[in-house]
Every structure is written in structure tokens, then in C-alpha cells.
Short mmCIF file of C-alpha atoms and ligand atoms in Angstrom, two decimals:
data_model
loop_
_atom_site.label_atom_id
_atom_site.label_comp_id
_atom_site.label_asym_id
_atom_site.label_seq_id
_atom_site.Cartn_x
_atom_site.Cartn_y
_atom_site.Cartn_z
CA UNK A 153 -79.02 -68.15 -8.59
CA UNK A 154 -78.93 -65.98 -11.62
CA UNK A 155 -78.49 -62.30 -11.21
CA UNK A 156 -81.64 -60.29 -11.61
CA UNK A 157 -82.63 -60.15 -15.21
CA UNK A 158 -83.94 -56.94 -16.63
CA UNK A 159 -85.71 -56.34 -19.85
CA UNK A 160 -83.42 -55.12 -22.55
CA UNK A 161 -84.04 -51.53 -23.33
CA UNK A 162 -82.42 -51.34 -26.67
CA UNK A 163 -81.04 -53.41 -29.44
CA UNK A 164 -81.45 -57.03 -30.25
CA UNK A 165 -81.95 -59.62 -27.57
CA UNK A 166 -78.71 -61.04 -26.27
CA UNK A 167 -78.12 -64.74 -26.34
CA UNK A 168 -77.82 -66.22 -22.86
CA UNK A 169 -74.34 -67.35 -21.99
CA UNK A 170 -73.80 -71.03 -21.74
CA UNK A 171 -71.64 -71.26 -18.70
CA UNK A 172 -68.74 -69.25 -19.98
CA UNK A 173 -67.26 -66.60 -17.81
CA UNK A 174 -64.49 -64.34 -18.89
CA UNK A 175 -61.73 -63.97 -16.39
CA UNK A 176 -58.72 -61.77 -16.93
CA UNK A 177 -57.83 -60.99 -20.51
CA UNK A 178 -57.99 -63.89 -22.84
CA UNK A 179 -57.43 -66.36 -20.06
CA UNK A 180 -60.23 -68.73 -20.79
CA UNK A 181 -62.06 -70.02 -17.80
CA UNK A 182 -65.28 -71.87 -17.55
CA UNK A 183 -67.59 -71.00 -14.74
CA UNK A 184 -68.26 -73.79 -12.30
CA UNK A 185 -72.00 -74.02 -12.35
CA UNK A 186 -73.17 -72.53 -15.57
CA UNK A 187 -73.98 -69.10 -14.12
CA UNK A 188 -74.46 -66.28 -16.63
CA UNK A 189 -72.37 -63.17 -16.92
CA UNK A 190 -74.16 -59.90 -16.55
CA UNK A 191 -73.33 -56.61 -18.19
CA UNK A 192 -74.45 -53.16 -17.17
CA UNK A 193 -77.89 -52.24 -18.44
CA UNK A 194 -78.43 -48.97 -20.28
CA UNK A 195 -80.68 -47.61 -17.52
CA UNK A 196 -78.24 -48.37 -14.71
CA UNK A 197 -77.89 -45.85 -11.91
CA UNK A 198 -74.13 -46.26 -12.32
CA UNK A 199 -74.38 -44.23 -15.53
CA UNK A 200 -76.04 -41.39 -13.58
CA UNK A 201 -73.42 -41.69 -10.84
CA UNK A 202 -70.58 -41.44 -13.32
CA UNK A 203 -72.21 -38.31 -14.77
CA UNK A 204 -72.57 -36.75 -11.31
CA UNK A 205 -68.80 -37.07 -10.83
CA UNK A 206 -68.28 -34.83 -13.87
CA UNK A 207 -69.75 -31.85 -11.99
CA UNK A 208 -71.99 -30.29 -14.61
CA UNK A 209 -71.43 -26.56 -15.17
CA UNK A 210 -73.23 -24.00 -17.31
CA UNK A 211 -75.65 -25.49 -19.84
CA UNK A 212 -75.13 -24.54 -23.52
CA UNK A 213 -78.12 -25.22 -25.73
CA UNK A 214 -78.12 -26.04 -29.42
CA UNK A 215 -80.63 -27.20 -32.00
CA UNK A 216 -79.84 -29.27 -35.03
CA UNK A 217 -82.03 -30.55 -37.82
CA UNK A 218 -80.97 -33.50 -39.96
CA UNK A 219 -82.69 -33.28 -43.33
CA UNK A 220 -82.19 -33.81 -47.06
CA UNK A 221 -80.51 -30.75 -48.60
CA UNK A 222 -79.10 -29.51 -51.86
CA UNK A 223 -75.63 -28.20 -51.17
CA UNK A 224 -73.10 -26.34 -53.31
CA UNK A 225 -69.66 -27.81 -52.72
CA UNK A 226 -67.97 -25.10 -54.76
CA UNK A 227 -69.09 -25.48 -58.35
CA UNK A 228 -70.66 -28.86 -57.70
CA UNK A 229 -74.25 -29.14 -56.49
CA UNK A 230 -75.27 -32.31 -54.74
CA UNK A 231 -78.39 -33.68 -53.14
CA UNK A 232 -77.39 -35.02 -49.78
CA UNK A 233 -78.35 -35.17 -46.12
CA UNK A 234 -77.05 -32.43 -43.85
CA UNK A 235 -77.45 -30.73 -40.50
CA UNK A 236 -79.21 -27.38 -40.85
CA UNK A 237 -78.87 -27.55 -44.64
CA UNK A 238 -75.10 -27.11 -44.72
CA UNK A 239 -71.92 -29.13 -45.10
CA UNK A 240 -70.29 -29.35 -42.65
CA UNK A 241 -72.87 -28.97 -39.90
CA UNK A 242 -72.77 -25.98 -37.54
CA UNK A 243 -69.86 -25.63 -35.16
CA UNK A 244 -70.83 -26.41 -31.58
CA UNK A 245 -68.53 -24.78 -29.05
CA UNK A 246 -68.52 -25.08 -25.28
CA UNK A 247 -65.98 -24.90 -22.48
CA UNK A 248 -64.50 -27.76 -20.51
CA UNK A 249 -66.85 -28.87 -17.73
CA UNK A 250 -69.87 -27.23 -19.34
CA UNK A 251 -72.96 -29.16 -20.20
CA UNK A 252 -73.99 -29.50 -23.81
CA UNK A 253 -77.69 -29.74 -24.50
CA UNK A 254 -78.48 -30.38 -28.14
CA UNK A 255 -81.88 -31.17 -29.55
CA UNK A 256 -81.83 -33.08 -32.80
CA UNK A 257 -84.88 -33.00 -35.05
CA UNK A 258 -84.96 -35.83 -37.53
CA UNK A 259 -86.40 -34.72 -40.88
CA UNK A 260 -84.78 -37.61 -42.73
CA UNK A 261 -86.87 -40.50 -43.92
CA UNK A 262 -84.92 -42.96 -41.80
CA UNK A 263 -83.92 -43.20 -38.15
CA UNK A 264 -80.78 -41.48 -36.91
CA UNK A 265 -78.82 -40.35 -33.86
CA UNK A 266 -75.69 -38.34 -33.02
CA UNK A 267 -72.44 -39.68 -31.66
CA UNK A 268 -70.13 -37.15 -29.96
CA UNK A 269 -66.73 -38.36 -31.06
CA UNK A 270 -63.98 -37.83 -28.49
CA UNK A 271 -66.15 -37.02 -25.50
CA UNK A 272 -65.98 -39.30 -22.45
CA UNK A 273 -69.65 -38.74 -21.78
CA UNK A 274 -72.46 -40.62 -20.08
CA UNK A 275 -73.11 -43.80 -22.00
CA UNK A 276 -76.80 -43.24 -22.71
CA UNK A 277 -75.86 -40.07 -24.64
CA UNK A 278 -73.23 -41.76 -26.82
CA UNK A 279 -75.59 -41.91 -29.78
CA UNK A 280 -74.87 -45.42 -31.03
CA UNK A 281 -78.28 -46.43 -32.28
CA UNK A 282 -79.13 -50.02 -31.44
CA UNK A 283 -76.69 -50.01 -28.51
CA UNK A 284 -76.97 -46.91 -26.35
CA UNK A 285 -80.30 -45.61 -27.63
CA UNK A 286 -83.12 -46.37 -30.03
CA UNK A 287 -83.01 -44.72 -33.41
CA UNK A 288 -84.67 -41.32 -33.42
CA UNK A 289 -87.51 -42.00 -35.83
CA UNK A 290 -88.37 -39.72 -38.76
CA UNK A 291 -90.32 -36.71 -37.51
CA UNK A 292 -89.09 -37.13 -33.94
CA UNK A 293 -86.69 -35.17 -31.80
CA UNK A 294 -84.22 -36.25 -29.14
CA UNK A 295 -82.29 -34.12 -26.68
CA UNK A 296 -78.72 -35.02 -25.89
CA UNK A 297 -77.41 -33.65 -22.64
CA UNK A 298 -74.04 -34.37 -21.11
CA UNK A 299 -71.00 -32.83 -19.49
CA UNK A 300 -67.80 -32.61 -21.51
CA UNK A 301 -64.95 -33.45 -19.15
CA UNK A 302 -62.06 -32.94 -21.58
CA UNK A 303 -61.28 -29.95 -23.75
CA UNK A 304 -60.23 -30.32 -27.34
CA UNK A 305 -61.06 -30.59 -31.00
CA UNK A 306 -63.82 -33.14 -31.32
CA UNK A 307 -66.71 -33.73 -33.70
CA UNK A 308 -70.16 -35.17 -34.09
CA UNK A 309 -71.69 -37.56 -36.60
CA UNK A 310 -74.38 -40.25 -36.81
CA UNK A 311 -73.57 -43.83 -35.82
CA UNK A 312 -76.36 -45.23 -37.96
CA UNK A 313 -75.70 -47.08 -41.20
CA UNK A 314 -73.78 -45.11 -43.82
CA UNK A 315 -75.16 -41.69 -42.86
CA UNK A 316 -71.74 -40.34 -41.87
CA UNK A 317 -70.61 -40.49 -45.50
CA UNK A 318 -73.34 -38.06 -46.48
CA UNK A 319 -73.03 -34.48 -45.24
CA UNK A 320 -73.92 -35.33 -41.65
CA UNK A 321 -70.94 -34.24 -39.57
CA UNK A 322 -69.73 -31.16 -37.76
CA UNK A 323 -67.11 -29.86 -35.33
CA UNK A 324 -67.53 -29.92 -31.56
CA UNK A 325 -64.94 -27.68 -29.93
CA UNK A 326 -64.46 -27.85 -26.18
CA UNK A 327 -62.35 -24.89 -25.13
CA UNK A 328 -59.84 -25.14 -22.34
CA UNK A 329 -59.92 -22.14 -20.00
CA UNK A 330 -56.44 -23.15 -18.78
CA UNK A 331 -54.92 -23.44 -22.24
CA UNK A 332 -51.15 -22.96 -22.33
CA UNK A 333 -50.82 -22.57 -26.08
CA UNK A 334 -51.49 -19.06 -27.44
CA UNK A 335 -52.60 -18.05 -30.93
CA UNK A 336 -54.14 -15.10 -32.80
CA UNK A 337 -56.64 -16.80 -35.06
CA UNK A 338 -58.32 -20.14 -35.06
CA UNK A 339 -59.43 -22.17 -38.04
CA UNK A 340 -61.35 -25.41 -37.84
CA UNK A 341 -60.72 -27.60 -40.89
CA UNK A 342 -62.95 -30.57 -41.64
CA UNK A 343 -61.49 -32.91 -44.21
CA UNK A 344 -63.87 -35.14 -46.12
CA UNK A 345 -64.09 -37.54 -49.02
CA UNK A 346 -67.25 -36.99 -51.01
CA UNK A 347 -69.44 -39.08 -53.31
CA UNK A 348 -73.02 -38.56 -52.15
CA UNK A 349 -75.27 -37.12 -54.84
CA UNK A 350 -72.67 -37.53 -57.60
CA UNK A 351 -74.57 -40.40 -59.20
CA UNK A 352 -74.18 -42.67 -56.22
CA UNK A 353 -74.80 -42.77 -52.48
CA UNK A 354 -72.86 -44.27 -49.58
CA UNK A 355 -75.42 -47.09 -49.32
CA UNK A 356 -75.03 -48.01 -53.00
CA UNK A 357 -71.27 -47.85 -52.63
CA UNK A 358 -71.41 -50.16 -49.64
CA UNK A 359 -73.62 -52.61 -51.52
CA UNK A 360 -71.12 -52.75 -54.38
CA UNK A 361 -68.25 -53.38 -51.98
CA UNK A 362 -70.15 -56.18 -50.32
CA UNK A 363 -70.98 -57.68 -53.70
CA UNK A 364 -67.27 -57.85 -54.40
CA UNK A 365 -67.13 -55.31 -57.18
CA UNK A 366 -63.53 -54.42 -57.82
CA UNK A 367 -62.90 -51.14 -56.10
CA UNK A 368 -60.82 -49.94 -59.00
CA UNK A 369 -64.04 -49.82 -61.00
CA UNK A 370 -66.14 -47.89 -58.57
CA UNK A 371 -68.00 -45.24 -60.48
CA UNK A 372 -66.49 -41.82 -60.13
CA UNK A 373 -66.56 -38.51 -61.93
CA UNK A 374 -63.66 -36.19 -62.59
CA UNK A 375 -61.11 -35.77 -59.91
CA UNK A 376 -61.04 -32.37 -58.32
CA UNK A 377 -57.48 -31.56 -58.97
CA UNK A 378 -55.76 -30.76 -62.18
CA UNK A 379 -52.96 -32.76 -60.65
CA UNK A 380 -55.00 -35.91 -60.47
CA UNK A 381 -51.95 -38.13 -60.75
CA UNK A 382 -53.03 -41.73 -60.32
CA UNK A 383 -52.69 -42.80 -56.72
CA UNK A 384 -49.17 -44.09 -56.43
CA UNK A 385 -49.44 -46.73 -53.75
CA UNK A 386 -45.70 -46.89 -53.20
CA UNK A 387 -45.94 -43.26 -52.09
CA UNK A 388 -48.35 -44.13 -49.32
CA UNK A 389 -47.15 -44.79 -45.80
CA UNK A 390 -50.32 -46.81 -45.31
CA UNK A 391 -49.33 -49.79 -47.41
CA UNK A 392 -50.56 -50.85 -50.82
CA UNK A 393 -54.22 -50.44 -50.14
CA UNK A 394 -55.00 -47.01 -48.78
CA UNK A 395 -58.76 -47.20 -49.26
CA UNK A 396 -61.67 -49.24 -50.62
CA UNK A 397 -63.64 -46.42 -52.18
CA UNK A 398 -62.75 -43.99 -54.94
CA UNK A 399 -64.27 -40.61 -54.34
CA UNK A 400 -64.79 -37.96 -56.98
CA UNK A 401 -64.20 -35.08 -54.54
CA UNK A 402 -62.09 -34.24 -51.56
CA UNK A 403 -63.31 -31.35 -49.47
CA UNK A 404 -62.03 -28.99 -46.84
CA UNK A 405 -64.91 -27.33 -44.98
CA UNK A 406 -67.41 -28.53 -47.53
CA UNK A 407 -65.58 -26.95 -50.50
CA UNK A 408 -63.83 -28.50 -53.47
CA UNK A 409 -60.46 -27.05 -54.42
CA UNK A 410 -62.13 -25.22 -57.32
CA UNK A 411 -63.74 -22.79 -54.89
CA UNK A 412 -61.90 -23.24 -51.62
CA UNK A 413 -62.63 -22.00 -48.15
CA UNK A 414 -60.35 -19.10 -47.24
CA UNK A 415 -59.11 -17.58 -44.00
CA UNK A 416 -58.11 -13.93 -44.27
CA UNK A 417 -55.64 -12.79 -41.67
CA UNK A 418 -52.71 -10.43 -41.09
CA UNK A 419 -49.22 -11.55 -42.06
CA UNK A 420 -47.28 -12.77 -39.04
CA UNK A 421 -50.43 -14.05 -37.34
CA UNK A 422 -50.20 -17.32 -35.51
CA UNK A 423 -53.16 -19.42 -36.56
CA UNK A 424 -54.30 -22.48 -34.66
CA UNK A 425 -55.56 -25.10 -37.07
CA UNK A 426 -57.99 -27.59 -35.62
CA UNK A 427 -57.99 -30.37 -38.18
CA UNK A 428 -60.58 -33.15 -38.18
CA UNK A 429 -60.70 -36.09 -40.59
CA UNK A 430 -64.42 -36.62 -41.14
CA UNK A 431 -63.88 -38.91 -44.13
CA UNK A 432 -65.47 -42.30 -44.64
CA UNK A 433 -62.56 -44.15 -46.24
CA UNK A 434 -59.68 -41.71 -46.76
CA UNK A 435 -56.60 -40.80 -44.77
CA UNK A 436 -55.45 -37.25 -45.42
CA UNK A 437 -51.91 -35.91 -45.40
CA UNK A 438 -52.17 -32.25 -44.47
CA UNK A 439 -49.60 -29.56 -45.19
CA UNK A 440 -49.46 -25.78 -45.61
CA UNK A 441 -47.45 -24.51 -48.59
CA UNK A 442 -44.32 -22.64 -47.48
CA UNK A 443 -44.86 -23.29 -43.79
CA UNK A 444 -44.06 -25.74 -41.05
CA UNK A 445 -46.64 -26.95 -38.55
CA UNK A 446 -46.15 -26.92 -34.81
CA UNK A 447 -48.33 -29.80 -33.63
CA UNK A 448 -49.81 -29.10 -30.18
CA UNK A 449 -52.68 -31.57 -29.71
CA UNK A 450 -53.95 -34.88 -30.97
CA UNK A 451 -57.54 -36.04 -30.48
CA UNK A 452 -58.02 -33.07 -28.16
CA UNK A 453 -55.10 -33.82 -25.83
CA UNK A 454 -52.00 -31.64 -25.56
CA UNK A 455 -48.65 -33.06 -26.64
CA UNK A 456 -45.16 -31.59 -26.33
CA UNK A 457 -45.12 -29.19 -29.29
CA UNK A 458 -43.30 -30.70 -32.25
CA UNK A 459 -42.47 -29.12 -35.61
CA UNK A 460 -43.13 -31.06 -38.81
CA UNK A 461 -43.98 -30.45 -42.46
CA UNK A 462 -47.07 -32.59 -42.69
CA UNK A 463 -49.46 -34.69 -40.63
CA UNK A 464 -51.37 -37.83 -41.54
CA UNK A 465 -54.89 -38.16 -40.20
CA UNK A 466 -56.82 -41.39 -40.23
CA UNK A 467 -60.61 -41.14 -40.21
CA UNK A 468 -61.76 -39.87 -36.83
CA UNK A 469 -58.36 -38.46 -35.84
CA UNK A 470 -57.76 -34.80 -35.01
CA UNK A 471 -54.66 -32.68 -34.78
CA UNK A 472 -54.20 -29.09 -33.67
CA UNK A 473 -51.22 -27.23 -35.07
CA UNK A 474 -49.96 -23.66 -34.95
CA UNK A 475 -48.76 -21.97 -38.12
CA UNK A 476 -47.07 -18.58 -38.19
CA UNK A 477 -48.30 -17.21 -41.50
CA UNK A 478 -45.97 -15.34 -43.86
CA UNK A 479 -47.09 -12.79 -46.43
CA UNK A 480 -49.08 -14.04 -49.39
CA UNK A 481 -51.74 -16.61 -50.23
CA UNK A 482 -50.86 -20.14 -49.15
CA UNK A 483 -52.55 -23.45 -49.90
CA UNK A 484 -53.62 -25.67 -47.04
CA UNK A 485 -53.68 -29.02 -48.74
CA UNK A 486 -55.31 -32.28 -47.68
CA UNK A 487 -53.78 -34.96 -49.85
CA UNK A 488 -55.94 -38.08 -50.04
CA UNK A 489 -53.28 -40.61 -49.10
CA UNK A 490 -52.77 -43.27 -51.75
CA UNK A 491 -55.62 -41.85 -53.84
CA UNK A 492 -53.77 -39.23 -55.87
CA UNK A 493 -56.02 -36.24 -55.34
CA UNK A 494 -56.32 -33.32 -52.97
CA UNK A 495 -58.66 -30.98 -51.22
CA UNK A 496 -57.51 -27.49 -50.34
CA UNK A 497 -58.23 -24.27 -48.51
CA UNK A 498 -56.35 -20.95 -48.56
CA UNK A 499 -54.59 -18.86 -45.94
CA UNK A 500 -54.72 -15.32 -47.31
CA UNK A 501 -52.87 -12.34 -45.85
CA UNK A 502 -54.17 -9.95 -48.51
CA UNK A 503 -51.23 -9.75 -50.89
CA UNK A 504 -50.18 -11.92 -53.79
CA UNK A 505 -52.37 -14.13 -55.92
CA UNK A 506 -53.96 -17.50 -55.35
CA UNK A 507 -51.74 -20.50 -56.00
CA UNK A 508 -52.77 -22.76 -58.88
CA UNK A 509 -55.47 -25.24 -57.94
CA UNK A 510 -53.12 -28.16 -58.51
CA UNK A 511 -50.11 -26.75 -56.67
CA UNK A 512 -48.65 -29.53 -54.62
CA UNK A 513 -46.68 -28.05 -51.71
CA UNK A 514 -43.22 -29.55 -51.18
CA UNK A 515 -44.11 -29.87 -47.49
CA UNK A 516 -46.28 -32.89 -48.37
CA UNK A 517 -43.04 -34.78 -49.01
CA UNK A 518 -41.14 -33.31 -46.06
CA UNK A 519 -41.05 -34.50 -42.48
CA UNK A 520 -44.30 -36.38 -41.81
CA UNK A 521 -45.40 -36.59 -38.19
CA UNK A 522 -45.21 -40.13 -36.77
CA UNK A 523 -46.71 -41.28 -33.46
CA UNK A 524 -43.11 -41.84 -32.33
CA UNK A 525 -42.52 -38.07 -32.58
CA UNK A 526 -45.23 -37.38 -30.02
CA UNK A 527 -44.92 -37.26 -26.27
CA UNK A 528 -47.68 -36.37 -23.84
CA UNK A 529 -47.83 -32.86 -22.39
CA UNK A 530 -47.67 -32.68 -18.64
CA UNK A 531 -51.00 -33.38 -17.02
CA UNK A 532 -52.35 -35.52 -19.86
CA UNK A 533 -50.80 -38.81 -18.75
CA UNK A 534 -52.75 -41.71 -17.33
CA UNK A 535 -51.87 -42.62 -13.75
CA UNK A 536 -48.89 -44.93 -13.89
CA UNK A 537 -49.84 -48.59 -13.66
CA UNK A 538 -49.77 -51.98 -15.29
CA UNK A 539 -52.79 -53.41 -17.08
CA UNK A 540 -55.15 -55.52 -14.98
CA UNK A 541 -56.66 -56.96 -18.13
CA UNK A 542 -55.46 -57.28 -21.69
CA UNK A 543 -57.87 -57.78 -24.54
CA UNK A 544 -56.51 -59.00 -27.85
CA UNK A 545 -58.13 -57.63 -30.95
CA UNK A 546 -56.89 -59.23 -34.12
CA UNK A 547 -58.04 -57.08 -37.03
CA UNK A 548 -59.20 -59.54 -39.63
CA UNK A 549 -60.87 -59.92 -43.00
CA UNK A 550 -60.26 -58.43 -46.38
CA UNK A 551 -61.42 -56.72 -49.49
CA UNK A 552 -62.27 -59.85 -51.48
CA UNK A 553 -64.99 -61.21 -49.24
CA UNK A 554 -65.58 -57.84 -47.67
CA UNK A 555 -65.54 -59.52 -44.29
CA UNK A 556 -63.69 -56.97 -42.16
CA UNK A 557 -63.91 -58.06 -38.55
CA UNK A 558 -62.33 -58.34 -35.14
CA UNK A 559 -60.96 -61.70 -34.00
CA UNK A 560 -62.47 -63.26 -37.11
CA UNK A 561 -65.94 -62.22 -36.10
CA UNK A 562 -68.01 -59.72 -37.98
CA UNK A 563 -69.43 -57.76 -35.09
CA UNK A 564 -73.04 -56.96 -34.61
CA UNK A 565 -74.51 -55.42 -31.53
CA UNK A 566 -74.52 -58.73 -29.70
CA UNK A 567 -71.79 -59.92 -27.42
CA UNK A 568 -69.32 -57.92 -25.42
CA UNK A 569 -65.78 -58.09 -24.15
CA UNK A 570 -66.06 -57.70 -20.39
CA UNK A 571 -64.26 -55.04 -18.38
CA UNK A 572 -64.56 -54.28 -14.70
CA UNK A 573 -64.96 -50.77 -13.35
CA UNK A 574 -61.69 -49.40 -11.96
CA UNK A 575 -59.43 -51.64 -13.98
CA UNK A 576 -56.57 -50.56 -16.15
CA UNK A 577 -57.32 -52.19 -19.47
CA UNK A 578 -54.96 -52.79 -22.35
CA UNK A 579 -56.29 -53.24 -25.87
CA UNK A 580 -53.84 -54.97 -28.18
CA UNK A 581 -54.72 -54.34 -31.82
CA UNK A 582 -52.91 -56.77 -34.06
CA UNK A 583 -53.47 -56.03 -37.72
CA UNK A 584 -53.58 -59.30 -39.66
CA UNK A 585 -54.94 -57.68 -42.80
CA UNK A 586 -53.16 -56.00 -45.69
CA UNK A 587 -54.94 -52.74 -45.05
CA UNK A 588 -54.56 -50.06 -42.38
CA UNK A 589 -57.30 -49.38 -39.82
CA UNK A 590 -57.95 -46.34 -37.61
CA UNK A 591 -59.21 -47.94 -34.38
CA UNK A 592 -61.49 -45.91 -32.14
CA UNK A 593 -62.72 -46.42 -28.58
CA UNK A 594 -65.89 -44.78 -27.27
CA UNK A 595 -66.42 -43.29 -23.83
CA UNK A 596 -62.75 -43.13 -22.84
CA UNK A 597 -59.46 -41.86 -24.10
CA UNK A 598 -56.57 -44.23 -24.21
CA UNK A 599 -52.84 -43.75 -23.95
CA UNK A 600 -50.58 -45.24 -26.61
CA UNK A 601 -48.68 -47.84 -24.57
CA UNK A 602 -45.36 -46.91 -26.20
CA UNK A 603 -45.40 -43.20 -25.44
CA UNK A 604 -48.30 -42.41 -23.14
CA UNK A 605 -49.82 -40.01 -25.69
CA UNK A 606 -53.57 -39.70 -25.08
CA UNK A 607 -55.86 -40.31 -28.04
CA UNK A 608 -59.15 -41.91 -28.90
CA UNK A 609 -58.36 -43.09 -32.41
CA UNK A 610 -55.12 -44.77 -33.48
CA UNK A 611 -53.94 -45.89 -36.90
CA UNK A 612 -52.82 -49.53 -37.02
CA UNK A 613 -50.74 -50.24 -40.13
CA UNK A 614 -50.80 -53.60 -41.95
CA UNK A 615 -48.88 -56.23 -39.99
CA UNK A 616 -48.42 -53.86 -37.07
CA UNK A 617 -49.47 -54.24 -33.42
CA UNK A 618 -50.57 -51.17 -31.46
CA UNK A 619 -51.25 -51.36 -27.75
CA UNK A 620 -53.34 -48.78 -25.93
CA UNK A 621 -54.24 -48.47 -22.27
CA UNK A 622 -57.20 -46.89 -20.58
CA UNK A 623 -58.80 -46.70 -17.17
CA UNK A 624 -62.25 -48.25 -17.01
CA UNK A 625 -63.87 -45.31 -15.28
CA UNK A 626 -67.04 -44.79 -17.30
CA UNK A 627 -69.62 -47.54 -16.84
CA UNK A 628 -71.52 -48.50 -19.95
CA UNK A 629 -71.46 -50.41 -23.19
CA UNK A 630 -68.89 -48.93 -25.48
CA UNK A 631 -67.98 -49.47 -29.08
CA UNK A 632 -64.49 -50.28 -30.28
CA UNK A 633 -64.32 -50.08 -34.05
CA UNK A 634 -62.48 -49.22 -37.19
CA UNK A 635 -63.35 -45.68 -38.24
CA UNK A 636 -63.34 -46.71 -41.86
CA UNK A 637 -67.12 -46.48 -42.17
CA UNK A 638 -67.29 -49.27 -44.73
CA UNK A 639 -65.26 -51.58 -42.50
CA UNK A 640 -67.20 -50.68 -39.38
CA UNK A 641 -70.57 -51.29 -40.96
CA UNK A 642 -69.71 -54.78 -42.22
CA UNK A 643 -68.38 -55.79 -38.83
CA UNK A 644 -64.97 -54.41 -37.85
CA UNK A 645 -66.56 -53.41 -34.56
CA UNK A 646 -67.27 -54.82 -31.18
CA UNK A 647 -68.43 -53.75 -27.74
CA UNK A 648 -66.82 -53.46 -24.35
CA UNK A 649 -69.34 -54.12 -21.60
CA UNK A 650 -68.87 -53.19 -17.96
CA UNK A 651 -69.66 -56.14 -15.73
CA UNK A 652 -72.49 -55.51 -13.29
CA UNK A 653 -74.01 -58.06 -10.93
CA UNK A 654 -77.37 -56.27 -11.26
CA UNK A 655 -77.16 -56.07 -15.02
CA UNK A 656 -78.44 -58.14 -17.91
CA UNK A 657 -77.08 -61.41 -19.15
CA UNK A 658 -75.10 -61.16 -22.30
CA UNK A 659 -72.82 -63.06 -24.61
CA UNK A 660 -69.24 -62.87 -23.43
CA UNK A 661 -66.67 -62.43 -26.16
CA UNK A 662 -62.96 -63.14 -25.87
CA UNK A 663 -63.40 -66.67 -24.61
CA UNK A 664 -63.69 -68.49 -27.93
CU1 LIG B 715 -66.43 -41.18 -34.75
CU2 LIG B 715 -67.71 -44.72 -33.21
O1 LIG B 715 -67.12 -42.89 -33.93
CU1 LIG B 716 -60.65 -50.75 -41.14
#
């Protein structure tokens, strides 16, 4: 007998499985009698049960409107799409264990949704249109409501087409009432690569990439920085190909370096930087002129504090760092790795004059944080244990055919890699391409297998293998994807599906 079949709520119909059942990992086994495999449905009571375990606290309400807007990026006006008419969108701030309730009004002329990056939330609030919910149609509203179990520096953005590479993104800060780190001032820094409204759009850019137009010829205006030295690939720790898209601007907090964002504070203050890479196709190397950074968190999770000169952030990654600010005006620089340009902001203690717009702090070439320098802070580790299931993800494809994929497959919203609730799962990302990829998992945080550091997005360099472990404790259908938007949208994505005997039949991946 087949398991009960429910109507699919969302997304495309799934192809019935022809007698293939995934057992552990990539062990390929064929089911005896051609029975289907069933995955959790999006209206499963198990999603409600998982939410109940999170013990919802105080409700914090927010309203956001996504709409076309004309925005001044600091001397450059662009027509774009933004939340509440500004880039970046408003900061949403709650405390650990509180419930966020955010109503999104869609005044765009296409469907949208919001994904809450970094939050292990209930699956039906994950905001992946076509998977966890229907698109919110133009003129409609949708209310997201979920408990945030983990504190940290997170962010929100659409998971619909190329919308993220417009102005649609903002910070989501979940404060930790039991924080051990202390600081005087806090500064949230959103790093972004920008092209929307400069004579092109993300959708046009994507179309050119898919048509195989040489990325060296992508249309772009003047670089922001006087010091627009051509990207010297040999300088990049990411390999020869740091990105597919050339952007005319690099922004910190929605400002070009011509008219930078500025934090005024007293000399000697300890400032906590919460840095978020909201870019579409750019890794940023962040440094503060004349200062070292004490890194305290990555992707929201505390690490043993470590002092470095600069940090590299792949798209989707976050780092928190403490800086004890001297006297003067100091550039906070986000160097677009391998692209030869920078965005900047200023730390200003009220004396001295602004550094030149093209000043390149020596710290950019100093000690760069590596994952190997990080170790998990006490209390952030996963329970000790060996993986019950290992899933191999070969990162495949390339620039020429623009066929970025996982295991040679350009993912759509069909087919899932099965996981079972309660398992310890290992994801093994093996990068077979000549480009780097920041790989992100929804609905969970993983631990880097080497060090135990908790994260939700991990950079996988060309030729490298990165293994990450997580506990399958959040029933649902969850994306795993490259956070390079242009890679994700052509297919460097897939889904993990929790098995559920009462669920819906679906195509099982990992058994090819
Ligand atoms: Cu920043 Cu799939 O998300
Ligand atoms: Cu990628």
C-alpha cells in the first residue's frame, strides 16, 4: 500500500518515484516492491510541533513594504526595488526566544517573499517561494510569524528570482540576553555589490550570463574608488575566478565610498561590528584602517575570540568583531575580493580629517581570518556524535555553459535528498569547479566537521572538500544552495526533505 497521498500545497507537482528508496547516505538501494518514498508535506502537524518546542515568548511586530524606489547611494541615484523605500531595509531587532511577526506588503509588480537567513524557524515561514510558500502576489500581504531560537547577526532577503540583487535586504538582529561579550557601541554593516538601476538590472545581468557573454565584458560604469586597480586574481584567496559579475559600485550600508556611512563615537570606545555580506556575487575582505579586529561570532554563533587584521565574507556569511577605536577618523573598508574595488564607511572620533577615498588600509594585507583560526565558544557545540547519514554534494558546472549545479544536476524545486528526523547528518561539499562557492543550509545551523564551529554558510574553495554536520531537528523541506545568487538561480541548489510516512510522494535524489 502506498502511504496516504495529499495534494501538494505549493510548487510544481513532484514526479512519482519509480521504486527507488534512499537508504543511508549514498548507499543505493532499491525498494523491494516499488513503494514510493514520502516526504513531509508543508502543512504537516510536525511543523507546528517543532515550533511549539521553541517556546514562543513576547511577540515583536513589524511592517515592511517591498516597492520600487528611487534611492540615493551617495552621489548616485538609482531606480531599484527596496523595503520601505530605503537601502538597506529597516533593521529588525528582537531578543532570543521572542516571536517575530512581520507583515510584508507587496507593492512590486511581481510576486515575492522573505527568507530569514540564519534563523532555524518553522519551515512554512522560511520564505522560499515555490517550496515553503506561494509567492505573495502584487498587491497582497503576508504575515510571517516565528520564534527565533538562536541569537545573532542575521538578515532577511527575498528567495524569489534575482530580487536579492536589487535593494531588497536588511539586517535581522537577535540579541542574546546572556551575552558574554561586552561593548560600548554597536554598528551593523551591510556589504553589497550594486548594479541595479545603473543601466542594467539583475535579471538582464543573469540573462547575459546564461547566454554566455564573457563576464569581462559585462557593462559597467566607473568604479567607485580612485584606487580602482584592476582585480589582480593572484591576490585573491578565492582562486582565479572570484566572481561572474562586474559591479559598478560596492556599498556599505547603502552608501558608495564617495559619501560613506559614518559612526561617530568617543575615542577608546569598543565598537561591536556586526558585518553581513548581502552581495549577489562578491566576497568582501573587511578591515579597519589602523586597527585589529577581535572576531567574536560567525553566522550568529560565538567563537573563541581571535584577533586578526581582516576577515573574508562570502555572500550570506556574517561576522561580529570588536574594535577598540583610537583617536581620529578611520576607514572601514570592504574590499571586493578579486574585483579590485572597495566600499567603505568611517569610524569617526571627532578629531582629524577623513582619509582619502582610495586609502587602502595595510590591514587588508595583514593576517586574514581563516576557518582554521576559529574554535567554537563553549555552549555552541553540537552534541558529540558520528553522522548517521552522509550526503555527498559535488559542486559542479562552470562559467562557459553557465550550468552551475549540485551532483551534475541543475536543481529546480523538484526532488529531495532524504533525511530522517533525529539523525546526525553530514553534508560533504566537494568543489569540482574552478570557482569558490558559499554553501548555505536553511532551517538548521551546521558545525564545520573539522573544528565544530557553528555556521549556516561556509565557503568551499575550488578543489576543496568541506564537511559540515547538523542535527535533523526541524522537520520540513529545506534548501541547500550556493549563496552566489547567479549560481543559485541557474541550479546550484537542492532540497533536503524530511521523510514522513504520512507525507507526499516525491522524487528521491542521491540515488542516481
Ligand atoms: Cu540567504 Cu537561501 O538564503
Ligand atoms: Cu556558487
